[in-house]
Amino acid sequence: MTSRSYSILGVLREALRGHSGWTPAWRDGEPKPAYDIVIVGGGGHGLATAYYLAKRYGVRNVAVLEKSWIGSGNVGRNTTIVRSNYLLPGNIPFYETSMKLWEGLEQDLNYNAMVSQRGILNLYHSDAQRDAYARRGNAMRLHGVDAELLDATGVRRMYPWLNFDDARFPIRGGLLQRRAGTVRHDAVAWGYARAADRLGVDIIQNCEVTGFRIAGGRCTGVETSRGTIAARKVGLACAGNSSRVAAMAGLTLPIESHVLQAFVSESIKPLVDGVITFGAGHFYISQSDKGGLVFGGDIDGYTSYAQRGNLPVVEDVLEGGMALMPRIGRVRLLRSWGGIMDMSMDGSPIIDRTPVDGLYLNAGWCYGGFKATPASGLAFAHLLALDAPHEDARAYRLDRFRTGHMIDEKGMGNQPNLH
Amino acid sequence: MPDPILQPASAVAAWTPVATAGLSIDVRDDLTIAGIAPFRGKAQAVSEALAERYGLALPAACRRISGDDITLQWSGPDQWIAIAGRGAARDLEVELKPLLAGLAAVVDHSDARAVVVFSGKHARDVLAKGLPIDLHERAFRVGDVAITHANHIGVTITQTGNEPAYEIMLYRSYADSFADWLRHATAELTA
Amino acid sequence: MSGPQSNRLASGGGIDRSRALRFTFDGRSYSGFSGDTLASALLANGVRLVGRSFKYHRPRGILSAGSEEPNALVELRNGARREPNTRATTAELFDGLVAESQNRWPSLALDVMSVNSLLAPVFVAGFYYKTFMWPAAFWEKLYEPMIRRAAGLGRAAAEPDPDSYEKVTAFCDVLVIGGGPAGLMAALAAARSGASVILTDESFALGGRLLSERAEIDGGDANAWIARVRDELDALANVRILTRTTLFAAYDSGTCAAIERVADHLAAPPPHMPRQRIWRIIAKQVIVTAGATERPIVFGNNDRPGVMLAGAVRSYINRFGVAPGRRAVVFANNDDGCATVRDLASAGIEIAALVDTRASSPQYISELAAHHGVRLVNGVVTDVEGRLGVRSVRIRPHAGAPFTLDCDLVAVSSGWNPNVQITTHLGGKPRWSDTLATFVPGELPRGMSVAGAAAGDYALHSSLASGARAGHTAAEATGFSSPPIDTPRADDEPTSIAAFWHVQGTRHKAFVDFQNDVATTDIALAEREGYRSIEHVKRYTTLGMATDQGRTGSVNAIAILAALTDKSIPETGVTAARPPFTPVALGAFAGHHRGRTFKPERRPASYDWTKANAGVLVETGLWLRPAYFPRAGERDWLESVSREVATVRSAVGICDVSTLGKINVQGPDALALLERLYANDLASLRVGRARYGVMLREDGFLMDDGTIARLDEQHYFVTTTTANAAKVYQHMQFALQWLWPELDVQIASATEQWAQFAIAGPRARELLREIIDAAHDISNAAFPYLAVGDVTCCGGIKTRLYRLSFSGELAYEIGVPARFGPALWQRLLLAGEPLGACAYGSEALGVMRIEKGHISGPELNGTTTAADVGLGAMRSRKKDYIGRVLGERPGLVDPARPALVGLRPVERAQRLRAGAHFIARTAEATAANDDGYMTSTAFSPSLGHWIGLGLLRHGPQRQGEIIRAVDPVRGEDVLVEVVAPVFIDARGERLRA
Amino acid sequence: MRIACPHCGDRGLDEFVFLGDARVTRPMADATEPADAFHAYGYLRTNPAGPTDELWFHAAGCHAWLVVTRDTRTHVIASVRLARDVALERRAVASTTEDASA
């Protein structure tokens, strides 16, 4: 409704008049007293949900409530990787739908989020790992997803400078998904916000939900730091804080909050083209268009709501980094930070109704939430609009732990910090 | 038929002792070690039995005491190890089992551990490159025992003398990697 | 203007003029002195243009004299030791130093990419988000590669880092971060009380700002005082001083991390010396005396070489004896201008004007200006002119007409920011101070205090005093009390300031974040487009995201945004500073753990023999296990493995199984504990016998399998898989200590005590007879299948003998004390020769277990139930055990779950591969028809073709069916027959022979 | 982060392994509705932002299981006790309440 289309011509036109003509990417408005649907959480998932509600399901009387600034959660502090190289039938179609949405995202949103499909290479270092990746790659192929299994020679061709010759766990090959890549994370939140705003969605920043209005087992709205807001339906998309928010509605979730650290190096000339994950340690890496090496490893491993980690994990990550790519030894770490993950009990997300009528849950994304943003928004919008699960998200039931239908990619069982 | 006797191997292959000013490091392969794990409520009885036989009671947590012919060392909650020179054919498991029958689980640890001894004024500097605990005398004294790790290898360290001198025990299969790290950690001093 | 150290002052500075050092910059040779930084040496040689900016490739010089430097970044050293983005202002000069400017082509003076600067009106904040969208396919192919090539600063080395790093842990009562006046006093006060003290400083010399100022302490030169303090601290046994060491992060519970540049001041570290060392410092009390960082004022072309922080100007004059220019204009909003004028004058540098932003300057400033004959202007510098460096400045007085002054140096100061970063790493937020016009430390983590300039105490005497107080208090908090120490005499020079951030109405772009080329107009644009949170502005404009994390620019930016949004600065807030305080080499964090020493190795008894005999070792967790033992003439691994299998099946083989987990479980309640840990019945297990057992996780899935041997009424000895040994031990301790603490049991690992070998094959007993001492009867009757007993071998050596078989043959496992392992291994091979024995490795072991349908890692993948792998019948109905209840959930007992089957190729010559998926013969190869997958495959020399195990939907009911094993990632699609998962000796007669 | 092991004293985070919530107790085998009880025990977590009790294993130390009371917002540790002692206390409490109800 406010800002007009972005294009190189628009930019050139503005360049001639000092860019004085640009208008806000989204309105910074006051909440209305009531909405059809209120989304709690102005992160990637919440904003995407609002966008698809308006765009695909015609529900435009929607508000996204953000306690801070939009994109201040994990969409603003992740390592920007998008991929659909999953193993289990409950996951592959969902993440592939997400990949397809990424592939058309910029044209859809008229916002360049720099979706960059430079591929992800998961290295393997043993026959058993090779077979596990073959199983996964085959599962992907059976679902129509691209996957290639490389041997050591194939990996050498892509990255001749990896440590092949002096390795404790020699590289024997890798599973490659060429369509995977990275996306400029903040731009995803901004792009969805702008697009949703243009369809009439209200984006309310600095508006913290402090409680739920529940009468007769039905949720009729939310209490917020800016007053009561009525809603026919309320959707929670506040991963990292799901347990805290759900507790206000009397729900206990199969989720623990854990801290995951991420790292970026000083900006250097192009070195790492795609995404690489080390199979014999906790280390994965890519390089941003700006030149920083963006990398990470395992979660710290203990529950936390403090957005920071501890030193042992930093060392663990870089021991893996130096084991795999000893030429980065003199490149410097610029920044490290921590984000809070909804670690679910089987490592897979939840998109489902809750025992409270009118209250819906989108949670449990572990450290994989960013790549899921478009599909998560689409599936949650579908559920909120039609009260039926999206076909790609059918497995993400809240009661699956009760019935024993867990979606456990790693086989770690009911221990969140191992997923 | 070849000679039936099997030759024992050292815990560390190709080890050359370190002996420089302020630092000496060596490996010990001549110990017999037995684990002593008293059953519930039997610690006192075990302690008395040992006292009567060796004149030593079980030490407190994180402590070690030595007598003429045996050393007793805490090795975890309700667990201790007994250490002695193997000499001709001494075997503490064989020696202690009857003494502590019904009182404690006694198992042979003689071969499970590699034992490395450090001494000299630089010993602490070298160990600080691996062990994440405070070995300064204000925090760690003769007879103190700590179970910790060094460069991803689990170790039990005891201060055995004031020079200072230390003894480190680690699982045998890690011994060569531990020695390899030691060669790096001592390079500055041995160069 | 340049020449051999043409800008070196005749005298003064902390440099050693007797030690000249040669270096090159962009291929040109220069000389400097010991004690120089690369920056001071370049300035001494009249080099002003040092780098190009990130986005517009604008010419950049040297702004600062410290680690906050945003502009003067170079590639230091070359070849494998090339270090991109090295700050010239902190790089110590050494003889033979080689540095190159970065991010320019073909040369620094003539950089083609500086056309970007002409396109600056287009390349504004958010430019990329609005463009490059059409056509979509062009992004990866055209736009992005172009952008990636243009972006980035220096180049990483092309070869592995040749230097070594190490990590050290240190403990202290009081950690003092920063060796300036406050830090020295804090360390002194704490040390004198007896507390153990660690003092870190990022420079190679203690003293902090004192090294750059002409200060007097106790009536003498401050340097003399520094020397006295250092001598005293050096003499104290409870003090450790770490120079060249930057404390870069604070973590929980008093853990801090520092980086010591052990050898960066040398051309290359000597072989025995690490390049850098990470210090993990665990401190009871932490005192932050990290000083302060000066802010520039934002005005037109304020990024031109020659625009320098006033404090840096004084550093180069006083510490390095360098004249950073010939004719200077001083531009300040605070009394800092005084010292600058004084030092410029005494260095004989002409001062064109002192421009004070304040309406009127305090009297002492006008007096000082008059004294030095300096023109005092109350007004602002609006713009700098000059392409590659300052030629002149345009000045706009508050009263009167604008005018221009020629100069080659602008010394600028808008005040100082306390270095609060370390105080915020644990979540603390800085607090705004109106009087100081900056952010000062807010709420501090427990055990942390701040003193000196870091706390906003800029004046020397109060800084010394606050340091002394902090040191004394911290020591007392750790139990060391002593009378407070006296603060030495020193002046409190004036520090009044009138907040002033940026000059309005400039002709040229005015930069806030130099390195990322963020100008005032970018912040305004972000605000206009609704990016109004400071975090949004940061992310939209990349402000503060450069290698200096906005140390010189962020407060100016916040002030500018506050003005645009009509908010106060505190309302606008700050962006969090993240560790590290200054960038740290990645290699340092890894220390010793890279390459082959990434993780330690665990070596089994047969390791040395295997190495010596060209056996092939394979990583199994941390273990290195023999995989197979090639013999001369064998073409490939398959031939060797097949020969080993055939030997076991026909004669006898010896395999090192020392890596299996072994655990003693002893005590009155040992059985009770094991009954709850294992799903199958153990109550009926007799002394002297062993039994196979399966262990479930509480969620009902398989955790591990192994054998349970009963050595005695109350003594059980259990084995685990190699992979799960630690996990199972931890699980047992959990059950004993937390779930059932009332049980009287003792658990002890015995994995490392025993070297253990499998002896398998029809002639196993014959071989064993050669080893086991004659006194022991090992006949089939006396020592049947699953018997266990303690015997002796080779003349009295303790031996534990098991009659177990993983291969399906007549087989034993023999365990001896580990020190005898290597010798017994060779003895077995020797004694086996007449019997045609050979050593076999994990590969042959794997083949034989598949031939027998025994499960292993691929089937124990954490998502299989006992029933899935054909062990459902083992689950006891009579007892409670871990995993029983949750194992009965519908999802775990669904008959449609894929279950274990055997598979063989219809075309016997075809190879099977693990990871292939099962599809009904006539069905499409799609996800909808996915019936399971191949878990394990092997070439069976016994059968002469490949065989496999797999998990197949309704598997057991489908024996005889022919299905597809599709393997798209390897381009294969093989017809396989579903058979029982036992290929050899289904009735198990051999192992009982 | 550092944890004060009751046996070994103050040690670094890297010596310990985190398991999870120590406030959930394994149901008795004969619990009524064991399926519900074990589901709650195995999967449902209050996951508080604030003080909580957690199970940690001193893996690189003395092998004691610990109950650590820690604030998940600040990582500040209020107390560390031996899991065995805590478990035995709970047994005592449970049995006394049973006696009371009997």
Tab-separated table of C-alpha atoms in Angstrom, chain B residues 1-9 13 37-40 78-79 86 91 93 105 107-112 128-129 131-134 138 151-153 171-174 176-177 180-181 184 187-188 191, chain C residues 166-169 171 196 272-274 277 592-593 597-603 608 622-623 664 666-668 741-744 746-747 749 752-753 770 794 797-798 817-820 822-824 827 830:
chain	number	residue	atom	x	y	z
B	1	MET	CA	57.396	-74.438	19.951
B	2	PRO	CA	58.647	-70.936	20.787
B	3	ASP	CA	59.493	-69.799	24.281
B	4	PRO	CA	56.128	-69.689	26.063
B	5	ILE	CA	56.853	-66.438	27.929
B	6	LEU	CA	55.273	-63.324	26.379
B	7	GLN	CA	57.247	-60.095	26.597
B	8	PRO	CA	55.215	-57.157	28.000
B	9	ALA	CA	55.063	-54.021	25.860
B	13	ALA	CA	55.774	-46.937	21.798
B	37	ALA	CA	35.026	-50.231	44.886
B	38	PRO	CA	33.397	-50.842	48.277
B	39	PHE	CA	29.834	-52.039	48.252
B	40	ARG	CA	27.127	-49.924	49.872
B	78	ASP	CA	33.100	-44.628	46.292
B	79	GLN	CA	36.047	-45.806	44.229
B	86	ARG	CA	55.082	-54.934	40.280
B	91	ASP	CA	49.570	-58.518	41.464
B	93	GLU	CA	44.141	-57.805	42.265
B	105	ALA	CA	34.645	-55.028	43.969
B	107	VAL	CA	39.460	-55.409	39.554
B	108	ASP	CA	42.832	-55.318	37.837
B	109	HIS	CA	43.682	-51.933	36.266
B	110	SER	CA	47.422	-52.545	35.864
B	111	ASP	CA	47.282	-52.498	32.080
B	112	ALA	CA	44.427	-50.084	31.561
B	128	ALA	CA	49.077	-25.781	31.727
B	129	LYS	CA	49.161	-26.234	27.950
B	131	LEU	CA	45.227	-29.551	31.673
B	132	PRO	CA	42.413	-27.053	32.350
B	133	ILE	CA	42.855	-27.095	36.136
B	134	ASP	CA	44.802	-24.893	38.524
B	138	ARG	CA	47.603	-22.483	46.412
B	151	ASN	CA	43.765	-32.221	24.804
B	152	HIS	CA	40.709	-34.476	24.549
B	153	ILE	CA	42.385	-37.242	26.561
B	171	TYR	CA	43.991	-44.834	29.299
B	172	ARG	CA	46.578	-46.951	27.561
B	173	SER	CA	45.204	-46.695	24.018
B	174	TYR	CA	45.697	-42.905	24.067
B	176	ASP	CA	50.965	-42.474	21.868
B	177	SER	CA	48.793	-39.430	21.108
B	180	ASP	CA	52.918	-36.781	20.639
B	181	TRP	CA	51.237	-33.788	22.271
B	184	HIS	CA	54.904	-30.305	20.996
B	187	ALA	CA	59.398	-28.016	22.345
B	188	GLU	CA	59.931	-24.515	23.743
B	191	ALA	CA	64.699	-26.650	21.881
C	166	GLU	CA	48.681	-23.468	21.352
C	167	LYS	CA	46.173	-23.004	24.134
C	168	VAL	CA	46.929	-22.447	27.776
C	169	THR	CA	44.687	-22.283	30.822
C	171	PHE	CA	43.913	-19.033	36.921
C	196	SER	CA	47.456	-13.535	42.225
C	272	HIS	CA	59.832	-24.535	18.530
C	273	MET	CA	57.720	-21.429	19.069
C	274	PRO	CA	53.983	-21.076	18.467
C	277	ARG	CA	48.705	-18.617	22.010
C	592	HIS	CA	47.307	-28.306	18.473
C	593	HIS	CA	44.096	-29.854	17.124
C	597	THR	CA	46.271	-34.261	15.560
C	598	PHE	CA	42.713	-32.949	15.174
C	599	LYS	CA	41.634	-35.701	17.573
C	600	PRO	CA	43.738	-38.166	19.570
C	601	GLU	CA	44.186	-41.694	18.259
C	602	ARG	CA	43.269	-44.836	20.169
C	603	ARG	CA	45.475	-47.738	19.207
C	608	ASP	CA	52.186	-51.653	15.678
C	622	LEU	CA	38.806	-42.460	17.803
C	623	TRP	CA	40.122	-46.002	17.327
C	664	ASN	CA	32.563	-54.897	35.132
C	666	GLN	CA	29.583	-56.183	40.516
C	667	GLY	CA	27.622	-56.235	43.730
C	668	PRO	CA	24.623	-57.744	45.497
C	741	PRO	CA	20.209	-45.236	43.607
C	742	GLU	CA	19.106	-47.825	46.153
C	743	LEU	CA	20.807	-50.603	44.193
C	744	ASP	CA	24.130	-51.816	45.625
C	746	GLN	CA	29.704	-51.012	41.379
C	747	ILE	CA	30.461	-50.346	37.704
C	749	SER	CA	35.169	-49.920	32.720
C	752	GLU	CA	41.588	-50.780	28.288
C	753	GLN	CA	42.705	-53.490	30.683
C	770	GLU	CA	48.754	-74.208	21.541
C	794	CYS	CA	51.665	-68.937	27.606
C	797	ILE	CA	49.481	-65.268	32.076
C	798	LYS	CA	46.069	-64.147	33.321
C	817	PRO	CA	46.336	-57.936	30.209
C	818	ALA	CA	46.911	-55.234	27.581
C	819	ARG	CA	50.691	-55.158	28.017
C	820	PHE	CA	50.837	-58.716	26.703
C	822	PRO	CA	51.143	-57.240	21.106
C	823	ALA	CA	53.135	-60.327	22.044
C	824	LEU	CA	50.100	-62.606	22.180
C	827	ARG	CA	52.289	-65.582	19.167
C	830	LEU	CA	53.049	-67.833	14.734
